[in-house]
Amino acid sequence: MTILGSLGARLRDGLKRSQEYLSSGFAAVLDTDRPIDAGLFDELEELLIGADLGPALAADFTNRAREEVVFGTVTRAAELRPLFRRFLVAALAPAAGPLDLDHRPSVIVMLGVNGSGKTTTAAKLAAALTRADKRVLLAAADTFRAAAIEQLERWGERIGVEVVHQAAGADPAAVVFDAVKAATARGMDALIIDTAGRLHTKANLMEELAKLRRVIERQLPGAPHESLMVLDAPTGQNGFAQARMFHEAVGVTGVCLTKLDGTARGGIVVRIVRELGIPVKLIGVGERIEDLEPFDAAKFVDALVPGGLMVNATLTHYMEAREANPGEMRRFDLVAIYCNISPYMKQ
């Protein structure tokens, strides 16, 4: 079920730093008149690794690019840009998935380390559901930090959503028990649970989260319906390691990537999807309450690697060829031009 609207313009704004990093890199590496050689492929692979796409994906794409050159489907360096766009869309196609909100209440557990934006994301999601006329309850199960409880209470007051909480230091399982009981008794549409992000050791944290899952499931078989890992995009590969740790320990149904507006590392999305097989369900692209967006692979790639420059480059190449050989333009050439620019004419 989709409850968040399309925020294409905000997504482009949020990914501006990542887009600028890749655009400047592509402009340098994929110069229109540059010959396609081993040096180009080495620089391209280095550029993609720098964007946090990961060594495996960078190698996969450069190998794909080499194959296209061998087969003659790519003859100019600038043609590698639209090839990269298509490669990314295909890599991210399995990534998108709507939140499971088909239960009453739908129980959503927010996971992640402190500082990832977990509490704020919980509040943004609650606000989005409320705007969609859903009855929502928040639960402050991060009882190890008094500030976390207070922060969620302030958010609750701001968005008009009640927060179930106890005093700092209380048993998080008791908070969750009360919250599930209240959400069920009142017929709420959704219960969003904010959890702890740091205990004394990793083992303690994972044991605590596993305990919360058991408490929820005993009261409401089949729940939690979503376990969302909130990742701070600027942490890059550290965030990837966090996702792996949480997924192996407690199971993650989806990722919410936050702070994409503050990093040039938007490529971490691709690595999470390809290497961990976890869908990206939400992305945060700003600090405003409405800056939470459902993940859309095609729109994400459009924002990360805009195609406008490729349209100009392709048409310029066509006009140069036409002037040089006015009688030699064939139907094949027109089809090639269409295939290169048609994905961008819809933007």
CSV table of C-alpha atoms in Angstrom, one decimal:
chain,number,residue,atom,x,y,z
A,1,MET,CA,0.0,0.0,0.0
A,2,THR,CA,1.3,3.4,-0.9
A,3,ILE,CA,0.7,6.3,1.4
A,4,LEU,CA,3.4,8.7,0.4
A,5,GLY,CA,3.1,11.0,-2.6
A,6,SER,CA,5.6,11.4,-5.4
A,7,LEU,CA,8.2,14.0,-4.5
A,8,GLY,CA,10.3,14.0,-7.7
A,9,ALA,CA,11.5,17.6,-7.4
A,10,ARG,CA,12.5,17.2,-3.7
A,11,LEU,CA,14.3,13.9,-4.6
A,12,ARG,CA,16.3,15.7,-7.2
A,13,ASP,CA,17.2,18.5,-4.8
A,14,GLY,CA,18.0,16.0,-2.1
A,15,LEU,CA,20.4,14.0,-4.3
A,16,LYS,CA,22.0,17.1,-5.7
A,17,ARG,CA,25.4,16.5,-4.1
A,18,SER,CA,25.5,12.8,-5.2
A,19,GLN,CA,24.4,13.9,-8.7
A,20,GLU,CA,27.0,16.7,-8.9
A,21,TYR,CA,29.7,14.2,-7.9
A,22,LEU,CA,28.8,11.8,-10.6
A,23,SER,CA,28.1,14.4,-13.2
A,24,SER,CA,31.5,16.1,-12.8
A,25,GLY,CA,33.1,12.7,-12.8
A,26,PHE,CA,31.4,11.6,-15.9
A,27,ALA,CA,32.2,14.9,-17.6
A,28,ALA,CA,35.8,14.3,-17.0
A,29,VAL,CA,36.0,10.6,-17.7
A,30,LEU,CA,33.5,10.4,-20.6
A,31,ASP,CA,34.6,13.2,-22.7
A,32,THR,CA,32.8,13.0,-26.1
A,33,ASP,CA,36.0,12.8,-28.1
A,34,ARG,CA,37.9,10.6,-25.8
A,35,PRO,CA,39.0,7.2,-27.1
A,36,ILE,CA,37.6,4.2,-25.2
A,37,ASP,CA,40.6,2.5,-23.8
A,38,ALA,CA,41.9,0.7,-20.6
A,39,GLY,CA,42.6,4.0,-18.9
A,40,LEU,CA,39.0,5.1,-19.4
A,41,PHE,CA,37.7,1.9,-17.8
A,42,ASP,CA,40.0,2.2,-14.8
A,43,GLU,CA,39.0,5.8,-14.2
A,44,LEU,CA,35.3,4.9,-14.6
A,45,GLU,CA,35.6,2.1,-12.0
A,46,GLU,CA,37.4,4.4,-9.6
A,47,LEU,CA,34.6,7.0,-10.0
A,48,LEU,CA,31.8,4.5,-9.2
A,49,ILE,CA,33.6,3.2,-6.2
A,50,GLY,CA,34.0,6.8,-4.9
A,51,ALA,CA,30.2,7.2,-5.2
A,52,ASP,CA,29.9,4.2,-2.7
A,53,LEU,CA,28.5,1.9,-5.4
A,54,GLY,CA,30.9,-0.7,-4.2
A,55,PRO,CA,33.8,-2.5,-5.9
A,56,ALA,CA,31.6,-5.4,-7.1
A,57,LEU,CA,29.1,-3.2,-8.9
A,58,ALA,CA,31.7,-0.9,-10.3
A,59,ALA,CA,33.5,-4.0,-11.7
A,60,ASP,CA,30.3,-5.4,-13.1
A,61,PHE,CA,29.5,-2.2,-14.9
A,62,THR,CA,32.9,-1.7,-16.4
A,63,ASN,CA,32.8,-5.4,-17.6
A,64,ARG,CA,29.4,-4.7,-19.1
A,65,ALA,CA,30.8,-1.6,-20.8
A,66,ARG,CA,33.7,-3.5,-22.2
A,67,GLU,CA,31.3,-6.1,-23.7
A,68,GLU,CA,29.2,-3.4,-25.3
A,69,VAL,CA,32.3,-1.9,-26.9
A,70,VAL,CA,33.4,-5.3,-28.2
A,71,PHE,CA,29.9,-5.9,-29.7
A,72,GLY,CA,30.0,-2.5,-31.3
A,73,THR,CA,26.9,-1.2,-29.5
A,74,VAL,CA,29.0,1.5,-27.8
A,75,THR,CA,31.5,3.3,-30.0
A,76,ARG,CA,31.9,6.7,-28.1
A,77,ALA,CA,32.7,7.4,-24.5
A,78,ALA,CA,29.6,9.6,-24.0
A,79,GLU,CA,27.4,6.6,-24.8
A,80,LEU,CA,28.5,4.9,-21.6
A,81,ARG,CA,26.4,7.4,-19.6
A,82,PRO,CA,23.0,6.2,-20.8
A,83,LEU,CA,24.3,2.6,-20.5
A,84,PHE,CA,25.1,3.3,-16.9
A,85,ARG,CA,21.5,4.6,-16.3
A,86,ARG,CA,20.0,1.5,-17.8
A,87,PHE,CA,22.4,-0.7,-15.7
A,88,LEU,CA,21.3,1.1,-12.5
A,89,VAL,CA,17.6,0.9,-13.2
A,90,ALA,CA,18.0,-2.9,-13.8
A,91,ALA,CA,20.1,-3.3,-10.7
A,92,LEU,CA,17.5,-1.4,-8.6
A,93,ALA,CA,14.3,-2.9,-10.1
A,94,PRO,CA,13.9,-5.5,-7.3
A,95,ALA,CA,14.5,-2.8,-4.7
A,96,ALA,CA,11.3,-0.9,-4.4
A,97,GLY,CA,8.5,-2.3,-2.3
A,98,PRO,CA,5.5,-0.7,-0.6
A,99,LEU,CA,5.1,-0.8,3.2
A,100,ASP,CA,3.0,-3.6,4.5
A,101,LEU,CA,0.0,-1.7,5.9
A,102,ASP,CA,-2.7,-4.2,5.3
A,103,HIS,CA,-3.2,-5.1,9.0
A,104,ARG,CA,-4.9,-3.4,11.8
A,105,PRO,CA,-2.8,-2.4,13.5
A,106,SER,CA,0.2,-2.7,11.2
A,107,VAL,CA,3.2,-2.8,13.5
A,108,ILE,CA,6.3,-1.1,12.2
A,109,VAL,CA,9.6,-1.4,14.2
A,110,MET,CA,12.2,1.2,13.5
A,111,LEU,CA,15.8,-0.1,13.8
A,112,GLY,CA,19.2,1.6,13.5
A,113,VAL,CA,22.1,3.1,15.4
A,114,ASN,CA,21.8,6.3,17.3
A,115,GLY,CA,22.2,9.4,15.1
A,116,SER,CA,20.8,7.7,12.0
A,117,GLY,CA,17.6,9.8,12.1
A,118,LYS,CA,15.5,6.9,13.4
A,119,THR,CA,13.3,8.9,15.8
A,120,THR,CA,12.7,11.7,13.2
A,121,THR,CA,11.9,9.1,10.5
A,122,ALA,CA,9.4,7.4,12.8
A,123,ALA,CA,7.7,10.8,13.3
A,124,LYS,CA,7.8,11.6,9.5
A,125,LEU,CA,6.2,8.3,8.7
A,126,ALA,CA,3.5,8.8,11.4
A,127,ALA,CA,2.8,12.2,9.9
A,128,ALA,CA,2.5,10.8,6.4
A,129,LEU,CA,0.1,8.1,7.6
A,130,THR,CA,-1.9,10.7,9.5
A,131,ARG,CA,-2.2,12.8,6.3
A,132,ALA,CA,-3.6,9.7,4.6
A,133,ASP,CA,-6.3,9.5,7.2
A,134,LYS,CA,-4.8,6.6,9.2
A,135,ARG,CA,-5.0,6.4,12.9
A,136,VAL,CA,-1.5,6.1,14.2
A,137,LEU,CA,0.2,5.5,17.6
A,138,LEU,CA,3.9,6.0,18.4
A,139,ALA,CA,5.8,4.1,21.0
A,140,ALA,CA,9.0,5.4,22.6
A,141,ALA,CA,10.9,2.1,23.3
A,142,ASP,CA,14.3,3.7,23.4
A,143,THR,CA,14.2,4.0,27.2
A,144,PHE,CA,18.0,4.1,27.5
A,145,ARG,CA,18.0,7.8,26.4
A,146,ALA,CA,15.7,10.3,28.1
A,147,ALA,CA,16.4,12.6,25.2
A,148,ALA,CA,14.9,10.1,22.7
A,149,ILE,CA,11.7,9.9,24.7
A,150,GLU,CA,11.4,13.7,24.9
A,151,GLN,CA,12.2,14.0,21.2
A,152,LEU,CA,9.5,11.6,20.2
A,153,GLU,CA,7.0,13.3,22.5
A,154,ARG,CA,7.8,16.7,20.9
A,155,TRP,CA,7.2,15.2,17.5
A,156,GLY,CA,4.0,13.6,18.7
A,157,GLU,CA,2.7,17.0,19.9
A,158,ARG,CA,3.7,18.6,16.6
A,159,ILE,CA,2.0,16.1,14.3
A,160,GLY,CA,-1.0,15.3,16.6
A,161,VAL,CA,0.0,11.7,17.3
A,162,GLU,CA,-0.1,10.1,20.8
A,163,VAL,CA,3.1,8.6,22.1
A,164,VAL,CA,3.1,5.6,24.4
A,165,HIS,CA,6.1,6.0,26.8
A,166,GLN,CA,7.4,5.3,30.3
A,167,ALA,CA,10.1,6.9,32.3
A,168,ALA,CA,13.7,6.7,31.2
A,169,GLY,CA,15.3,3.5,32.2
A,170,ALA,CA,12.1,1.5,32.1
A,171,ASP,CA,12.0,-1.9,30.4
A,172,PRO,CA,11.5,-1.3,26.6
A,173,ALA,CA,9.5,-4.6,26.4
A,174,ALA,CA,7.0,-3.1,28.9
A,175,VAL,CA,6.6,0.0,26.7
A,176,VAL,CA,6.1,-2.2,23.6
A,177,PHE,CA,3.6,-4.4,25.5
A,178,ASP,CA,1.5,-1.4,26.5
A,179,ALA,CA,1.7,0.1,23.0
A,180,VAL,CA,0.5,-3.1,21.2
A,181,LYS,CA,-2.3,-3.5,23.7
A,182,ALA,CA,-3.4,0.1,23.3
A,183,ALA,CA,-3.2,0.0,19.4
A,184,THR,CA,-5.2,-3.2,19.3
A,185,ALA,CA,-7.9,-2.1,21.8
A,186,ARG,CA,-8.4,1.3,20.0
A,187,GLY,CA,-8.5,-0.2,16.5
A,188,MET,CA,-5.5,1.9,15.3
A,189,ASP,CA,-4.3,1.5,11.8
A,190,ALA,CA,-0.6,1.6,12.6
A,191,LEU,CA,1.8,1.4,15.5
A,192,ILE,CA,5.3,2.8,14.9
A,193,ILE,CA,7.9,1.7,17.5
A,194,ASP,CA,11.1,3.7,18.0
A,195,THR,CA,13.8,1.4,19.4
A,196,ALA,CA,17.2,1.8,21.1
A,197,GLY,CA,20.2,2.2,18.8
A,198,ARG,CA,23.1,1.6,21.2
A,199,LEU,CA,23.6,-0.5,24.3
A,200,HIS,CA,26.9,-1.5,26.0
A,201,THR,CA,27.7,-4.2,23.4
A,202,LYS,CA,26.3,-5.2,20.0
A,203,ALA,CA,25.2,-8.5,21.5
A,204,ASN,CA,23.1,-6.7,24.2
A,205,LEU,CA,21.4,-4.5,21.5
A,206,MET,CA,20.5,-7.5,19.4
A,207,GLU,CA,19.2,-9.5,22.3
A,208,GLU,CA,17.0,-6.5,23.3
A,209,LEU,CA,15.6,-6.1,19.8
A,210,ALA,CA,14.9,-9.9,19.6
A,211,LYS,CA,13.1,-9.7,22.9
A,212,LEU,CA,10.9,-6.8,21.6
A,213,ARG,CA,10.0,-8.9,18.6
A,214,ARG,CA,8.9,-11.8,20.8
A,215,VAL,CA,6.7,-9.5,22.9
A,216,ILE,CA,5.0,-8.1,19.8
A,217,GLU,CA,4.5,-11.5,18.2
A,218,ARG,CA,3.0,-13.0,21.4
A,219,GLN,CA,0.4,-10.3,21.5
A,220,LEU,CA,-0.2,-10.0,17.8
A,221,PRO,CA,0.7,-13.1,15.8
A,222,GLY,CA,2.4,-12.2,12.5
A,223,ALA,CA,3.7,-8.9,13.8
A,224,PRO,CA,5.8,-6.9,13.4
A,225,HIS,CA,4.8,-6.5,9.8
A,226,GLU,CA,7.7,-4.2,9.0
A,227,SER,CA,11.2,-4.0,10.5
A,228,LEU,CA,12.7,-0.9,8.9
A,229,MET,CA,16.5,-0.3,9.2
A,230,VAL,CA,17.1,3.4,9.2
A,231,LEU,CA,20.5,4.2,7.7
A,232,ASP,CA,22.4,7.5,7.6
A,233,ALA,CA,23.5,7.9,4.0
A,234,PRO,CA,26.7,9.9,4.8
A,235,THR,CA,28.1,7.0,6.7
A,236,GLY,CA,28.6,5.2,3.4
A,237,GLN,CA,30.2,1.8,3.8
A,238,ASN,CA,29.8,1.9,7.6
A,239,GLY,CA,26.0,2.1,7.0
A,240,PHE,CA,26.3,-1.0,4.7
A,241,ALA,CA,28.0,-2.9,7.6
A,242,GLN,CA,25.3,-1.8,10.0
A,243,ALA,CA,22.6,-3.0,7.7
A,244,ARG,CA,24.3,-6.4,7.4
A,245,MET,CA,24.6,-6.7,11.2
A,246,PHE,CA,21.0,-5.9,11.9
A,247,HIS,CA,19.7,-8.1,9.1
A,248,GLU,CA,21.7,-11.1,10.2
A,249,ALA,CA,20.7,-10.6,13.9
A,250,VAL,CA,17.0,-9.6,13.8
A,251,GLY,CA,15.8,-9.6,10.2
A,252,VAL,CA,15.1,-6.5,8.2
A,253,THR,CA,12.2,-6.2,5.9
A,254,GLY,CA,13.3,-2.9,4.3
A,255,VAL,CA,15.7,0.0,4.5
A,256,CYS,CA,14.9,3.7,5.0
A,257,LEU,CA,17.9,5.8,3.8
A,258,THR,CA,18.1,9.2,5.5
A,259,LYS,CA,20.1,12.4,5.0
A,260,LEU,CA,20.6,11.9,1.2
A,261,ASP,CA,20.5,15.7,1.0
A,262,GLY,CA,23.8,15.9,2.9
A,263,THR,CA,26.1,13.4,1.0
A,264,ALA,CA,27.7,12.5,-2.3
A,265,ARG,CA,27.2,8.9,-1.4
A,266,GLY,CA,23.7,8.1,-2.7
A,267,GLY,CA,25.2,5.1,-4.5
A,268,ILE,CA,25.1,3.1,-1.2
A,269,VAL,CA,21.4,2.4,-2.1
A,270,VAL,CA,22.5,0.2,-5.0
A,271,ARG,CA,25.0,-1.8,-2.9
A,272,ILE,CA,22.5,-2.5,-0.1
A,273,VAL,CA,20.0,-3.8,-2.7
A,274,ARG,CA,22.5,-5.9,-4.7
A,275,GLU,CA,24.6,-7.4,-1.9
A,276,LEU,CA,22.1,-7.8,0.9
A,277,GLY,CA,18.9,-8.3,-1.0
A,278,ILE,CA,17.0,-5.9,1.2
A,279,PRO,CA,14.4,-3.6,-0.5
A,280,VAL,CA,14.7,0.1,0.0
A,281,LYS,CA,11.2,1.3,1.1
A,282,LEU,CA,11.7,4.9,2.1
A,283,ILE,CA,14.3,7.7,1.5
A,284,GLY,CA,14.7,10.9,3.4
A,285,VAL,CA,15.8,13.9,1.3
A,286,GLY,CA,15.6,16.8,3.8
A,287,GLU,CA,14.7,18.0,7.2
A,288,ARG,CA,11.0,19.0,6.6
A,289,ILE,CA,8.3,16.7,7.9
A,290,GLU,CA,7.2,16.0,4.3
A,291,ASP,CA,10.7,15.1,3.1
A,292,LEU,CA,10.1,11.3,3.2
A,293,GLU,CA,9.5,9.5,0.0
A,294,PRO,CA,8.7,6.0,-1.2
A,295,PHE,CA,11.6,4.6,-3.1
A,296,ASP,CA,11.2,4.5,-6.9
A,297,ALA,CA,14.1,3.0,-8.9
A,298,ALA,CA,13.6,4.9,-12.1
A,299,LYS,CA,13.1,8.3,-10.4
A,300,PHE,CA,16.1,7.6,-8.1
A,301,VAL,CA,18.3,7.0,-11.2
A,302,ASP,CA,16.9,10.1,-13.0
A,303,ALA,CA,17.8,12.2,-9.9
A,304,LEU,CA,21.2,10.6,-9.5
A,305,VAL,CA,22.3,10.5,-13.1
A,306,PRO,CA,20.2,13.1,-15.1
A,307,GLY,CA,20.0,12.4,-18.8
A,308,GLY,CA,19.7,15.9,-20.2
A,309,LEU,CA,23.4,16.2,-21.1
A,310,MET,CA,23.2,12.9,-23.0
A,311,VAL,CA,20.3,14.2,-25.1
A,312,ASN,CA,22.5,17.2,-26.1
A,313,ALA,CA,25.5,15.1,-26.8
A,314,THR,CA,23.6,12.6,-28.9
A,315,LEU,CA,21.9,15.2,-31.0
A,316,THR,CA,25.2,17.1,-31.4
A,317,HIS,CA,26.9,13.9,-32.7
A,318,TYR,CA,24.0,13.3,-35.1
A,319,MET,CA,24.2,16.8,-36.5
A,320,GLU,CA,28.0,16.6,-37.0
A,321,ALA,CA,27.6,13.3,-38.8
A,322,ARG,CA,24.9,14.6,-41.0
A,323,GLU,CA,26.9,17.7,-42.0
A,324,ALA,CA,30.0,15.5,-42.8
A,325,ASN,CA,28.0,12.9,-44.7
A,326,PRO,CA,24.6,14.4,-45.7
A,327,GLY,CA,23.6,11.4,-47.8
A,328,GLU,CA,24.7,8.7,-45.5
A,329,MET,CA,22.2,9.0,-42.6
A,330,ARG,CA,20.3,5.7,-42.5
A,331,ARG,CA,17.3,4.4,-40.6
A,332,PHE,CA,19.7,2.5,-38.3
A,333,ASP,CA,21.2,5.9,-37.2
A,334,LEU,CA,17.7,7.3,-36.4
A,335,VAL,CA,16.8,4.2,-34.4
A,336,ALA,CA,20.1,4.5,-32.5
A,337,ILE,CA,19.4,8.1,-31.7
A,338,TYR,CA,15.9,7.4,-30.5
A,339,CYS,CA,17.1,4.6,-28.2
A,340,ASN,CA,19.7,6.9,-26.7
A,341,ILE,CA,17.4,9.8,-25.9
A,342,SER,CA,13.9,8.4,-25.5
A,343,PRO,CA,14.4,7.6,-21.8
A,344,TYR,CA,15.1,11.2,-21.1
A,345,MET,CA,12.3,12.8,-23.2
A,346,LYS,CA,9.9,11.8,-20.5
A,347,GLN,CA,11.6,13.7,-17.7
